[in-house]
mmCIF file of C-alpha atoms and ligand atoms in Angstrom:
data_model
loop_
_atom_site.group_PDB
_atom_site.id
_atom_site.type_symbol
_atom_site.label_atom_id
_atom_site.label_comp_id
_atom_site.label_asym_id
_atom_site.label_seq_id
_atom_site.Cartn_x
_atom_site.Cartn_y
_atom_site.Cartn_z
ATOM 1 C CA MET D 1 0.000 0.000 0.000
ATOM 2 C CA GLN D 2 1.027 3.604 -0.673
ATOM 3 C CA THR D 3 3.028 5.204 2.124
ATOM 4 C CA VAL D 4 2.385 8.921 2.554
ATOM 5 C CA PRO D 5 4.863 10.866 4.703
ATOM 6 C CA PHE D 6 3.753 13.979 6.585
ATOM 7 C CA LEU D 7 6.462 16.017 4.842
ATOM 8 C CA ASP D 8 9.327 15.183 2.486
ATOM 9 C CA LEU D 9 11.879 18.007 2.244
ATOM 10 C CA LYS D 10 14.141 15.973 -0.062
ATOM 11 C CA ARG D 11 11.764 16.644 -2.947
ATOM 12 C CA GLN D 12 12.122 20.421 -2.506
ATOM 13 C CA PHE D 13 15.892 20.368 -2.054
ATOM 14 C CA ALA D 14 16.984 17.802 -4.679
ATOM 15 C CA PRO D 15 16.280 20.037 -7.739
ATOM 16 C CA LEU D 16 18.100 22.963 -6.059
ATOM 17 C CA LYS D 17 21.240 21.047 -5.114
ATOM 18 C CA ALA D 18 23.469 22.370 -7.944
ATOM 19 C CA PRO D 19 22.651 26.097 -7.489
ATOM 20 C CA ILE D 20 22.930 25.732 -3.704
ATOM 21 C CA LEU D 21 26.377 24.132 -3.993
ATOM 22 C CA GLU D 22 27.423 26.950 -6.319
ATOM 23 C CA GLN D 23 26.450 29.524 -3.679
ATOM 24 C CA PHE D 24 28.228 27.531 -0.965
ATOM 25 C CA THR D 25 31.424 27.492 -3.031
ATOM 26 C CA ASP D 26 31.179 31.233 -3.430
ATOM 27 C CA ILE D 27 30.821 31.685 0.338
ATOM 28 C CA LEU D 28 33.767 29.340 1.019
ATOM 29 C CA ASP D 29 35.877 31.351 -1.421
ATOM 30 C CA THR D 30 35.055 34.681 0.238
ATOM 31 C CA CYS D 31 34.756 33.331 3.837
ATOM 32 C CA HIS D 32 32.078 35.885 4.581
ATOM 33 C CA PHE D 33 30.120 33.571 6.884
ATOM 34 C CA ALA D 34 28.129 35.773 9.300
ATOM 35 C CA GLY D 35 25.766 38.220 7.621
ATOM 36 C CA GLY D 36 27.331 39.775 4.518
ATOM 37 C CA PRO D 37 26.218 40.110 0.881
ATOM 38 C CA HIS D 38 24.252 36.821 0.658
ATOM 39 C CA VAL D 39 22.159 37.765 3.663
ATOM 40 C CA GLN D 40 21.700 41.328 2.383
ATOM 41 C CA ARG D 41 20.495 40.118 -1.005
ATOM 42 C CA PHE D 42 17.950 37.822 0.635
ATOM 43 C CA GLU D 43 16.802 40.628 2.946
ATOM 44 C CA GLU D 44 16.121 42.914 -0.046
ATOM 45 C CA HIS D 45 14.231 40.213 -1.931
ATOM 46 C CA PHE D 46 12.225 39.121 1.109
ATOM 47 C CA ALA D 47 11.272 42.745 1.932
ATOM 48 C CA ASN D 48 10.024 43.111 -1.668
ATOM 49 C CA TYR D 49 8.180 39.814 -1.451
ATOM 50 C CA CYS D 50 6.372 40.909 1.720
ATOM 51 C CA GLY D 51 5.696 44.422 0.400
ATOM 52 C CA VAL D 52 7.523 46.047 3.287
ATOM 53 C CA GLN D 53 10.402 48.555 3.740
ATOM 54 C CA HIS D 54 12.740 46.427 5.854
ATOM 55 C CA ALA D 55 13.499 42.737 6.278
ATOM 56 C CA ILE D 56 16.235 41.855 8.758
ATOM 57 C CA GLY D 57 17.623 38.316 8.766
ATOM 58 C CA VAL D 58 18.252 36.598 12.101
ATOM 59 C CA ASN D 59 19.105 33.082 13.244
ATOM 60 C CA SER D 60 15.612 31.793 14.171
ATOM 61 C CA GLY D 61 11.938 32.684 14.380
ATOM 62 C CA THR D 62 12.301 32.644 18.142
ATOM 63 C CA ALA D 63 15.047 35.296 17.952
ATOM 64 C CA ALA D 64 12.868 37.296 15.540
ATOM 65 C CA LEU D 65 10.017 37.394 18.091
ATOM 66 C CA GLU D 66 12.333 38.370 20.964
ATOM 67 C CA LEU D 67 14.167 41.088 19.038
ATOM 68 C CA ALA D 68 10.858 42.502 17.771
ATOM 69 C CA LEU D 69 9.630 42.779 21.375
ATOM 70 C CA ARG D 70 12.939 44.347 22.471
ATOM 71 C CA ALA D 71 12.787 46.811 19.575
ATOM 72 C CA LEU D 72 9.308 47.806 20.802
ATOM 73 C CA GLU D 73 10.925 48.314 24.265
ATOM 74 C CA ILE D 74 8.608 45.813 25.900
ATOM 75 C CA GLY D 75 9.902 44.357 29.148
ATOM 76 C CA GLN D 76 9.368 44.097 32.893
ATOM 77 C CA GLY D 77 5.881 45.107 34.054
ATOM 78 C CA ASP D 78 4.391 45.019 30.544
ATOM 79 C CA GLU D 79 1.620 42.703 29.378
ATOM 80 C CA VAL D 80 1.343 41.252 25.879
ATOM 81 C CA ILE D 81 -1.850 39.604 24.584
ATOM 82 C CA LEU D 82 -1.542 36.484 22.416
ATOM 83 C CA PRO D 83 -3.705 33.487 21.483
ATOM 84 C CA ALA D 84 -3.771 30.412 23.743
ATOM 85 C CA MET D 85 -3.493 28.241 20.620
ATOM 86 C CA THR D 86 -0.082 28.719 18.987
ATOM 87 C CA PHE D 87 3.426 27.261 19.110
ATOM 88 C CA ILE D 88 5.072 27.846 22.491
ATOM 89 C CA ALA D 89 7.719 30.260 21.106
ATOM 90 C CA THR D 90 5.104 33.039 20.818
ATOM 91 C CA ALA D 91 4.673 33.002 24.610
ATOM 92 C CA THR D 92 8.250 32.227 25.697
ATOM 93 C CA ALA D 93 9.533 35.223 23.699
ATOM 94 C CA VAL D 94 7.343 37.484 25.855
ATOM 95 C CA LEU D 95 8.661 35.883 29.049
ATOM 96 C CA HIS D 96 12.272 36.026 27.874
ATOM 97 C CA VAL D 97 12.103 39.819 27.502
ATOM 98 C CA GLY D 98 10.729 40.019 31.069
ATOM 99 C CA ALA D 99 7.099 40.804 30.174
ATOM 100 C CA THR D 100 3.937 38.809 30.964
ATOM 101 C CA PRO D 101 2.052 36.819 28.288
ATOM 102 C CA VAL D 102 -1.726 37.243 28.619
ATOM 103 C CA PHE D 103 -3.735 34.630 26.762
ATOM 104 C CA ALA D 104 -6.926 35.213 24.786
ATOM 105 C CA ASP D 105 -9.086 32.709 22.904
ATOM 106 C CA ILE D 106 -9.154 32.005 19.162
ATOM 107 C CA GLU D 107 -12.021 32.400 16.693
ATOM 108 C CA PRO D 108 -14.000 29.126 16.554
ATOM 109 C CA GLU D 109 -13.662 28.512 12.802
ATOM 110 C CA ALA D 110 -10.617 30.499 11.616
ATOM 111 C CA PHE D 111 -8.506 29.507 14.665
ATOM 112 C CA THR D 112 -6.738 32.889 14.911
ATOM 113 C CA LEU D 113 -6.783 35.462 17.754
ATOM 114 C CA CYS D 114 -10.371 36.507 18.528
ATOM 115 C CA PRO D 115 -10.596 40.347 18.594
ATOM 116 C CA GLN D 116 -13.387 40.325 21.235
ATOM 117 C CA SER D 117 -11.470 37.976 23.516
ATOM 118 C CA ALA D 118 -8.295 40.069 23.062
ATOM 119 C CA ALA D 119 -10.228 43.259 23.881
ATOM 120 C CA SER D 120 -11.471 41.733 27.143
ATOM 121 C CA LYS D 121 -7.849 41.139 28.280
ATOM 122 C CA ILE D 122 -6.640 44.749 27.964
ATOM 123 C CA THR D 123 -5.421 46.374 31.195
ATOM 124 C CA PRO D 124 -3.459 49.594 31.866
ATOM 125 C CA ARG D 125 -0.280 47.459 31.587
ATOM 126 C CA THR D 126 -1.027 46.058 28.124
ATOM 127 C CA ARG D 127 1.593 47.204 25.603
ATOM 128 C CA ALA D 128 1.151 44.938 22.593
ATOM 129 C CA ILE D 129 -0.836 42.187 20.918
ATOM 130 C CA ILE D 130 0.601 39.281 18.910
ATOM 131 C CA PRO D 131 -1.799 37.956 16.265
ATOM 132 C CA VAL D 132 -0.515 34.582 15.034
ATOM 133 C CA HIS D 133 -1.352 33.709 11.416
ATOM 134 C CA LEU D 134 -1.984 30.133 12.519
ATOM 135 C CA TYR D 135 -1.606 27.279 10.002
ATOM 136 C CA GLY D 136 -0.981 29.871 7.253
ATOM 137 C CA GLN D 137 -4.232 31.853 7.403
ATOM 138 C CA PRO D 138 -3.994 35.565 8.302
ATOM 139 C CA ALA D 139 -5.611 36.615 11.584
ATOM 140 C CA SER D 140 -8.502 39.128 11.553
ATOM 141 C CA MET D 141 -6.119 42.069 11.212
ATOM 142 C CA GLU D 142 -8.635 44.882 10.586
ATOM 143 C CA PRO D 143 -10.451 44.605 13.941
ATOM 144 C CA LEU D 144 -7.167 43.787 15.724
ATOM 145 C CA MET D 145 -5.398 46.855 14.255
ATOM 146 C CA GLN D 146 -8.403 48.970 15.271
ATOM 147 C CA LEU D 147 -8.290 47.590 18.802
ATOM 148 C CA ALA D 148 -4.559 48.348 18.976
ATOM 149 C CA ALA D 149 -5.018 51.897 17.665
ATOM 150 C CA THR D 150 -7.812 52.660 20.136
ATOM 151 C CA ASN D 151 -5.709 51.454 23.062
ATOM 152 C CA SER D 152 -2.256 52.638 21.861
ATOM 153 C CA LEU D 153 -0.891 49.103 21.593
ATOM 154 C CA ALA D 154 1.817 47.835 19.286
ATOM 155 C CA VAL D 155 1.010 44.947 16.930
ATOM 156 C CA LEU D 156 3.612 42.224 16.409
ATOM 157 C CA GLU D 157 2.550 39.686 13.757
ATOM 158 C CA ASP D 158 3.774 36.141 14.328
ATOM 159 C CA ALA D 159 4.049 35.220 10.643
ATOM 160 C CA ALA D 160 6.156 32.081 11.196
ATOM 161 C CA GLN D 161 3.537 29.956 9.383
ATOM 162 C CA ALA D 162 2.280 32.473 6.817
ATOM 163 C CA HIS D 163 4.957 33.435 4.245
ATOM 164 C CA GLY D 164 3.113 35.082 1.363
ATOM 165 C CA ALA D 165 -0.417 34.842 2.821
ATOM 166 C CA GLU D 166 -2.539 37.947 2.123
ATOM 167 C CA TYR D 167 -5.148 39.783 4.168
ATOM 168 C CA GLN D 168 -7.322 42.094 2.054
ATOM 169 C CA GLY D 169 -4.509 42.180 -0.515
ATOM 170 C CA GLN D 170 -1.720 42.925 1.980
ATOM 171 C CA ARG D 171 0.926 40.329 2.723
ATOM 172 C CA CYS D 172 1.402 39.005 6.245
ATOM 173 C CA GLY D 173 4.353 40.781 7.820
ATOM 174 C CA SER D 174 3.403 44.153 6.311
ATOM 175 C CA ILE D 175 0.273 44.958 8.337
ATOM 176 C CA GLY D 176 1.289 45.393 11.996
ATOM 177 C CA ASP D 177 4.089 47.566 13.414
ATOM 178 C CA ILE D 178 6.559 44.699 13.110
ATOM 179 C CA ALA D 179 6.501 40.982 12.295
ATOM 180 C CA ALA D 180 8.496 37.823 12.968
ATOM 181 C CA PHE D 181 9.097 35.035 10.414
ATOM 182 C CA SER D 182 10.681 31.613 10.910
ATOM 183 C CA PHE D 183 12.677 29.749 8.261
ATOM 184 C CA TYR D 184 12.874 26.489 10.207
ATOM 185 C CA PRO D 185 13.273 23.761 7.522
ATOM 186 C CA GLY D 186 9.639 22.590 7.730
ATOM 187 C CA LYS D 187 8.123 26.078 7.325
ATOM 188 C CA ASN D 188 6.684 27.166 3.941
ATOM 189 C CA LEU D 189 9.978 28.963 3.259
ATOM 190 C CA GLY D 190 12.649 26.953 5.053
ATOM 191 C CA ALA D 191 16.422 27.211 5.353
ATOM 192 C CA ALA D 192 18.893 24.310 5.258
ATOM 193 C CA GLY D 193 19.171 24.839 9.008
ATOM 194 C CA GLU D 194 17.835 27.579 11.282
ATOM 195 C CA GLY D 195 16.766 31.081 10.296
ATOM 196 C CA GLY D 196 14.270 33.870 10.858
ATOM 197 C CA ALA D 197 13.499 37.451 9.851
ATOM 198 C CA ILE D 198 11.882 40.595 11.176
ATOM 199 C CA THR D 199 9.885 42.789 8.800
ATOM 200 C CA THR D 200 8.677 46.334 9.424
ATOM 201 C CA ASN D 201 7.854 49.610 7.697
ATOM 202 C CA ARG D 202 9.109 51.616 10.680
ATOM 203 C CA ASN D 203 12.680 52.922 10.304
ATOM 204 C CA ASP D 204 13.132 53.324 14.076
ATOM 205 C CA LEU D 205 12.271 49.662 14.731
ATOM 206 C CA ALA D 206 14.416 48.433 11.824
ATOM 207 C CA ASP D 207 17.429 50.400 13.106
ATOM 208 C CA ARG D 208 17.021 48.953 16.597
ATOM 209 C CA VAL D 209 16.591 45.355 15.357
ATOM 210 C CA ARG D 210 19.736 45.670 13.183
ATOM 211 C CA MET D 211 21.689 46.784 16.258
ATOM 212 C CA LEU D 212 20.129 44.229 18.624
ATOM 213 C CA ARG D 213 21.009 41.225 16.429
ATOM 214 C CA ASP D 214 24.660 42.345 16.409
ATOM 215 C CA TRP D 215 25.392 42.967 20.097
ATOM 216 C CA GLY D 216 23.658 46.342 20.113
ATOM 217 C CA GLN D 217 26.516 47.985 18.205
ATOM 218 C CA ASP D 218 25.820 51.269 16.417
ATOM 219 C CA ARG D 219 29.491 51.348 15.382
ATOM 220 C CA LYS D 220 32.335 48.895 15.959
ATOM 221 C CA TYR D 221 32.695 48.085 19.684
ATOM 222 C CA HIS D 222 30.332 50.891 20.701
ATOM 223 C CA HIS D 223 27.337 49.096 22.245
ATOM 224 C CA ALA D 224 24.389 51.484 22.339
ATOM 225 C CA LEU D 225 21.826 48.799 23.187
ATOM 226 C CA LEU D 226 21.947 45.621 25.259
ATOM 227 C CA GLY D 227 21.950 43.236 22.302
ATOM 228 C CA THR D 228 22.790 39.654 21.492
ATOM 229 C CA ASN D 229 24.182 37.562 18.650
ATOM 230 C CA ALA D 230 21.251 36.691 16.417
ATOM 231 C CA ARG D 231 22.880 37.266 13.019
ATOM 232 C CA MET D 232 21.816 35.189 10.016
ATOM 233 C CA ASP D 233 24.353 32.726 8.653
ATOM 234 C CA ALA D 234 25.542 33.477 5.087
ATOM 235 C CA PHE D 235 24.797 29.880 3.955
ATOM 236 C CA GLN D 236 21.208 30.246 5.101
ATOM 237 C CA GLY D 237 20.870 33.649 3.404
ATOM 238 C CA ALA D 238 22.038 32.061 0.117
ATOM 239 C CA VAL D 239 19.699 29.037 0.415
ATOM 240 C CA LEU D 240 16.730 31.208 1.370
ATOM 241 C CA ASP D 241 17.317 33.584 -1.530
ATOM 242 C CA LEU D 242 17.329 30.655 -3.984
ATOM 243 C CA ARG D 243 14.261 29.047 -2.420
ATOM 244 C CA LEU D 244 12.290 32.333 -2.276
ATOM 245 C CA GLY D 245 12.049 32.219 -6.081
ATOM 246 C CA HIS D 246 10.033 28.989 -5.810
ATOM 247 C CA LEU D 247 7.785 29.957 -2.919
ATOM 248 C CA ASP D 248 4.766 31.113 -4.945
ATOM 249 C CA GLU D 249 4.793 27.894 -6.989
ATOM 250 C CA TRP D 250 5.011 25.826 -3.787
ATOM 251 C CA THR D 251 2.142 27.826 -2.292
ATOM 252 C CA ARG D 252 -0.016 27.153 -5.374
ATOM 253 C CA GLN D 253 0.692 23.439 -4.964
ATOM 254 C CA ARG D 254 -0.298 23.608 -1.289
ATOM 255 C CA GLN D 255 -3.547 25.401 -2.177
ATOM 256 C CA SER D 256 -4.383 22.892 -4.890
ATOM 257 C CA ILE D 257 -3.794 19.881 -2.585
ATOM 258 C CA ALA D 258 -5.917 21.640 0.059
ATOM 259 C CA MET D 259 -8.812 21.793 -2.410
ATOM 260 C CA SER D 260 -8.629 18.035 -3.013
ATOM 261 C CA LEU D 261 -8.584 17.335 0.737
ATOM 262 C CA ALA D 262 -11.458 19.755 1.438
ATOM 263 C CA GLN D 263 -13.601 18.052 -1.193
ATOM 264 C CA ALA D 264 -13.028 14.624 0.375
ATOM 265 C CA LEU D 265 -13.613 15.905 3.920
ATOM 266 C CA SER D 266 -16.887 17.574 2.950
ATOM 267 C CA ASP D 267 -18.211 14.167 1.858
ATOM 268 C CA ASN D 268 -17.505 12.556 5.233
ATOM 269 C CA PRO D 269 -19.883 13.613 8.041
ATOM 270 C CA LEU D 270 -17.361 12.488 10.696
ATOM 271 C CA LEU D 271 -14.742 14.984 9.553
ATOM 272 C CA ILE D 272 -14.583 18.772 9.206
ATOM 273 C CA ALA D 273 -12.449 20.726 6.713
ATOM 274 C CA PRO D 274 -10.773 23.994 7.782
ATOM 275 C CA LYS D 275 -12.694 27.139 6.751
ATOM 276 C CA SER D 276 -11.066 29.972 4.828
ATOM 277 C CA HIS D 277 -12.240 33.596 5.020
ATOM 278 C CA ASN D 278 -12.778 35.056 1.557
ATOM 279 C CA ASP D 279 -10.967 38.350 2.338
ATOM 280 C CA ARG D 280 -7.660 36.513 2.896
ATOM 281 C CA THR D 281 -5.517 33.821 1.285
ATOM 282 C CA HIS D 282 -4.503 30.675 3.148
ATOM 283 C CA VAL D 283 -1.009 29.280 2.423
ATOM 284 C CA PHE D 284 -1.693 25.970 4.234
ATOM 285 C CA HIS D 285 1.437 25.568 6.317
ATOM 286 C CA VAL D 286 -0.727 23.076 8.215
ATOM 287 C CA TYR D 287 -3.872 21.429 6.848
ATOM 288 C CA ALA D 288 -5.977 21.299 10.019
ATOM 289 C CA ALA D 289 -8.963 18.932 9.801
ATOM 290 C CA GLN D 290 -11.182 18.358 12.837
ATOM 291 C CA THR D 291 -13.066 15.367 14.191
ATOM 292 C CA ASP D 292 -14.717 14.197 17.418
ATOM 293 C CA HIS D 293 -13.130 10.777 16.772
ATOM 294 C CA ARG D 294 -9.475 11.729 16.566
ATOM 295 C CA ASP D 295 -7.829 8.589 17.936
ATOM 296 C CA ALA D 296 -9.901 6.393 15.630
ATOM 297 C CA PHE D 297 -9.210 8.615 12.600
ATOM 298 C CA THR D 298 -5.438 8.758 13.125
ATOM 299 C CA ALA D 299 -5.435 4.953 13.703
ATOM 300 C CA HIS D 300 -7.385 4.529 10.453
ATOM 301 C CA LEU D 301 -4.860 6.676 8.542
ATOM 302 C CA ASN D 302 -2.005 4.851 10.230
ATOM 303 C CA SER D 303 -3.385 1.468 9.136
ATOM 304 C CA ARG D 304 -3.202 2.781 5.552
ATOM 305 C CA ASN D 305 0.378 4.032 6.063
ATOM 306 C CA ILE D 306 -0.687 7.684 5.952
ATOM 307 C CA ALA D 307 1.135 9.970 8.378
ATOM 308 C CA SER D 308 -0.639 12.687 10.372
ATOM 309 C CA ALA D 309 0.274 15.102 13.171
ATOM 310 C CA LEU D 310 -1.340 17.288 15.861
ATOM 311 C CA HIS D 311 -0.959 21.093 15.983
ATOM 312 C CA TYR D 312 -1.208 21.415 18.949
ATOM 313 C CA PRO D 313 -2.516 18.863 21.448
ATOM 314 C CA ILE D 314 -2.084 21.150 24.513
ATOM 315 C CA PRO D 315 -3.032 24.847 24.401
ATOM 316 C CA LEU D 316 -0.432 27.142 25.946
ATOM 317 C CA HIS D 317 -2.478 28.097 29.027
ATOM 318 C CA LEU D 318 -2.375 24.395 30.054
ATOM 319 C CA GLN D 319 1.330 23.774 29.367
ATOM 320 C CA PRO D 320 3.237 22.574 32.453
ATOM 321 C CA CYS D 321 6.051 25.138 32.075
ATOM 322 C CA LEU D 322 3.498 27.983 32.073
ATOM 323 C CA ALA D 323 1.463 26.725 35.049
ATOM 324 C CA PHE D 324 2.923 29.558 37.170
ATOM 325 C CA LEU D 325 0.810 32.004 35.123
ATOM 326 C CA GLY D 326 -2.245 30.555 36.911
ATOM 327 C CA TYR D 327 -4.624 29.646 34.064
ATOM 328 C CA ARG D 328 -7.209 26.838 34.338
ATOM 329 C CA GLN D 329 -8.900 24.334 32.059
ATOM 330 C CA GLY D 330 -12.134 25.788 30.637
ATOM 331 C CA GLN D 331 -10.912 29.361 30.245
ATOM 332 C CA PHE D 332 -10.442 29.248 26.468
ATOM 333 C CA PRO D 333 -13.072 26.856 25.080
ATOM 334 C CA ASN D 334 -12.290 27.394 21.370
ATOM 335 C CA SER D 335 -8.588 26.700 21.892
ATOM 336 C CA GLU D 336 -9.302 23.655 24.056
ATOM 337 C CA LYS D 337 -11.795 22.255 21.549
ATOM 338 C CA LEU D 338 -9.304 22.621 18.686
ATOM 339 C CA ALA D 339 -6.569 20.969 20.792
ATOM 340 C CA ARG D 340 -8.907 17.977 21.302
ATOM 341 C CA ARG D 341 -10.149 17.654 17.725
ATOM 342 C CA GLU D 342 -7.454 18.832 15.323
ATOM 343 C CA VAL D 343 -5.671 16.411 12.951
ATOM 344 C CA SER D 344 -3.019 17.746 10.524
ATOM 345 C CA LEU D 345 -3.075 15.864 7.209
ATOM 346 C CA PRO D 346 -0.098 15.396 4.850
ATOM 347 C CA LEU D 347 0.232 18.398 2.514
ATOM 348 C CA PHE D 348 3.546 19.510 1.038
ATOM 349 C CA PRO D 349 4.992 20.719 -2.275
ATOM 350 C CA GLY D 350 6.107 17.790 -4.395
ATOM 351 C CA MET D 351 3.372 15.493 -3.078
ATOM 352 C CA THR D 352 2.436 13.093 -5.906
ATOM 353 C CA GLU D 353 -1.051 12.500 -7.355
ATOM 354 C CA ASP D 354 -0.895 8.953 -5.952
ATOM 355 C CA GLU D 355 -0.137 10.284 -2.479
ATOM 356 C CA ILE D 356 -2.926 12.873 -2.655
ATOM 357 C CA ASN D 357 -5.337 10.149 -3.817
ATOM 358 C CA ALA D 358 -4.225 7.884 -0.982
ATOM 359 C CA VAL D 359 -5.059 10.618 1.573
ATOM 360 C CA VAL D 360 -8.381 11.337 -0.188
ATOM 361 C CA CYS D 361 -9.266 7.606 -0.020
ATOM 362 C CA GLY D 362 -8.189 7.492 3.618
ATOM 363 C CA ILE D 363 -10.567 10.375 4.350
ATOM 364 C CA ARG D 364 -13.488 8.887 2.405
ATOM 365 C CA SER D 365 -13.126 5.390 3.871
ATOM 366 C CA PHE D 366 -13.260 6.451 7.554
ATOM 367 C CA LYS D 367 -16.563 5.055 8.894
ATOM 368 C CA HIS D 368 -18.700 5.110 12.018
ATOM 369 C CA ASN D 369 -17.903 1.493 12.968
ATOM 370 C CA GLU D 370 -14.274 2.508 13.516
ATOM 371 C CA THR D 371 -15.076 5.327 15.906
ATOM 372 C CA ASP D 372 -15.295 3.263 19.095
ATOM 373 C CA ALA D 373 -11.624 2.290 18.645
HETATM 374 C C1 PLP Q 1 8.012 27.860 14.125
HETATM 375 C C2 PLP Q 1 7.319 28.894 14.917
HETATM 376 C C3 PLP Q 1 8.021 29.786 15.742
HETATM 377 C C4 PLP Q 1 9.469 29.622 16.084
HETATM 378 O O1 PLP Q 1 10.345 29.685 15.010
HETATM 379 P P1 PLP Q 1 11.789 28.970 15.117
HETATM 380 O O2 PLP Q 1 12.455 29.374 13.837
HETATM 381 O O3 PLP Q 1 11.566 27.492 15.206
HETATM 382 O O4 PLP Q 1 12.488 29.509 16.306
HETATM 383 C C5 PLP Q 1 7.309 30.809 16.355
HETATM 384 N N1 PLP Q 1 5.980 30.930 16.199
HETATM 385 C C6 PLP Q 1 5.263 30.062 15.449
HETATM 386 C C7 PLP Q 1 3.786 30.264 15.306
HETATM 387 C C8 PLP Q 1 5.902 29.011 14.780
HETATM 388 O O5 PLP Q 1 5.188 28.155 14.049
#
């Protein structure tokens, strides 16, 4: 029987091996390893791609979130509102700059930060909100930007899963004050290792991020800010610049596979397809189906050699390492429901017709008599 992996990066990298090796040779010849022209070229192209003034390459999405918060001068005593359903880095970045993460619930069908829930969490200490473009679909930016403007809050987009996704014609990463991207290998635009970027239209924030990633230097050995080493590696800059040219084609493939999966899911009353808003494009970093019979469904897929994953089985307010924040089960029902019911299906560029058909058949053949498993 057909074996369908959750993701196969080899198919994306194999055709790019020769041009990547050419770039690597160039870097070895010049020995410009940290930052430098390869990183700068990628930064220019990525800024253009996002429709934004500045893109600043760093060494991870986690570093991008932390430096964005530091550039906004958020720290001790400040509160930052973010969704309870996201990857843990969104919350740990807030803690690592000394501020307090304040969770809000997600919208029930789009899974991104709910503007009403976020509004209810605002206090005199709130300084910023972090909408996460979860699974590759932009958050409801118009009401969130309005909320931020009314309350003088900064908006930091966590765009780690949403390279190229558009909200009312604007690309993710160009809407808030500042944004953080990840180029972890499995992301829609991935490096051959670790990487991240900050995008912004604000010159003051861009200047500060450029200093912060390089030990806070404004000139050699003059440290104006308390910075760190978060510079992007030249090899990663070169790989990312080459891969950026293929991103739109890969996104189209993701969207086309998503249509096949949605069709199959809509024919099975036990399963629910993710919903897309029509004022935004979804780039399907994760294809998040839902079901009340998750264990049985994943076992059914497994028996047909089809991989699946969970994003994410535990919402952040119930994570053991964040217990000290004092949240309880039941506080964010939409996040908790998604954590119980979500199943991520295989969807990646280079997936074959046979593999897509195998997943479609796996979806269609899941029946009631399996659900007591
Ligand atoms: C991947 C991810 C991050 C962290 O990025 P890294 O490059 O792995 O540090 C942050 N936020 C979200 C939503 C992510 O998916």
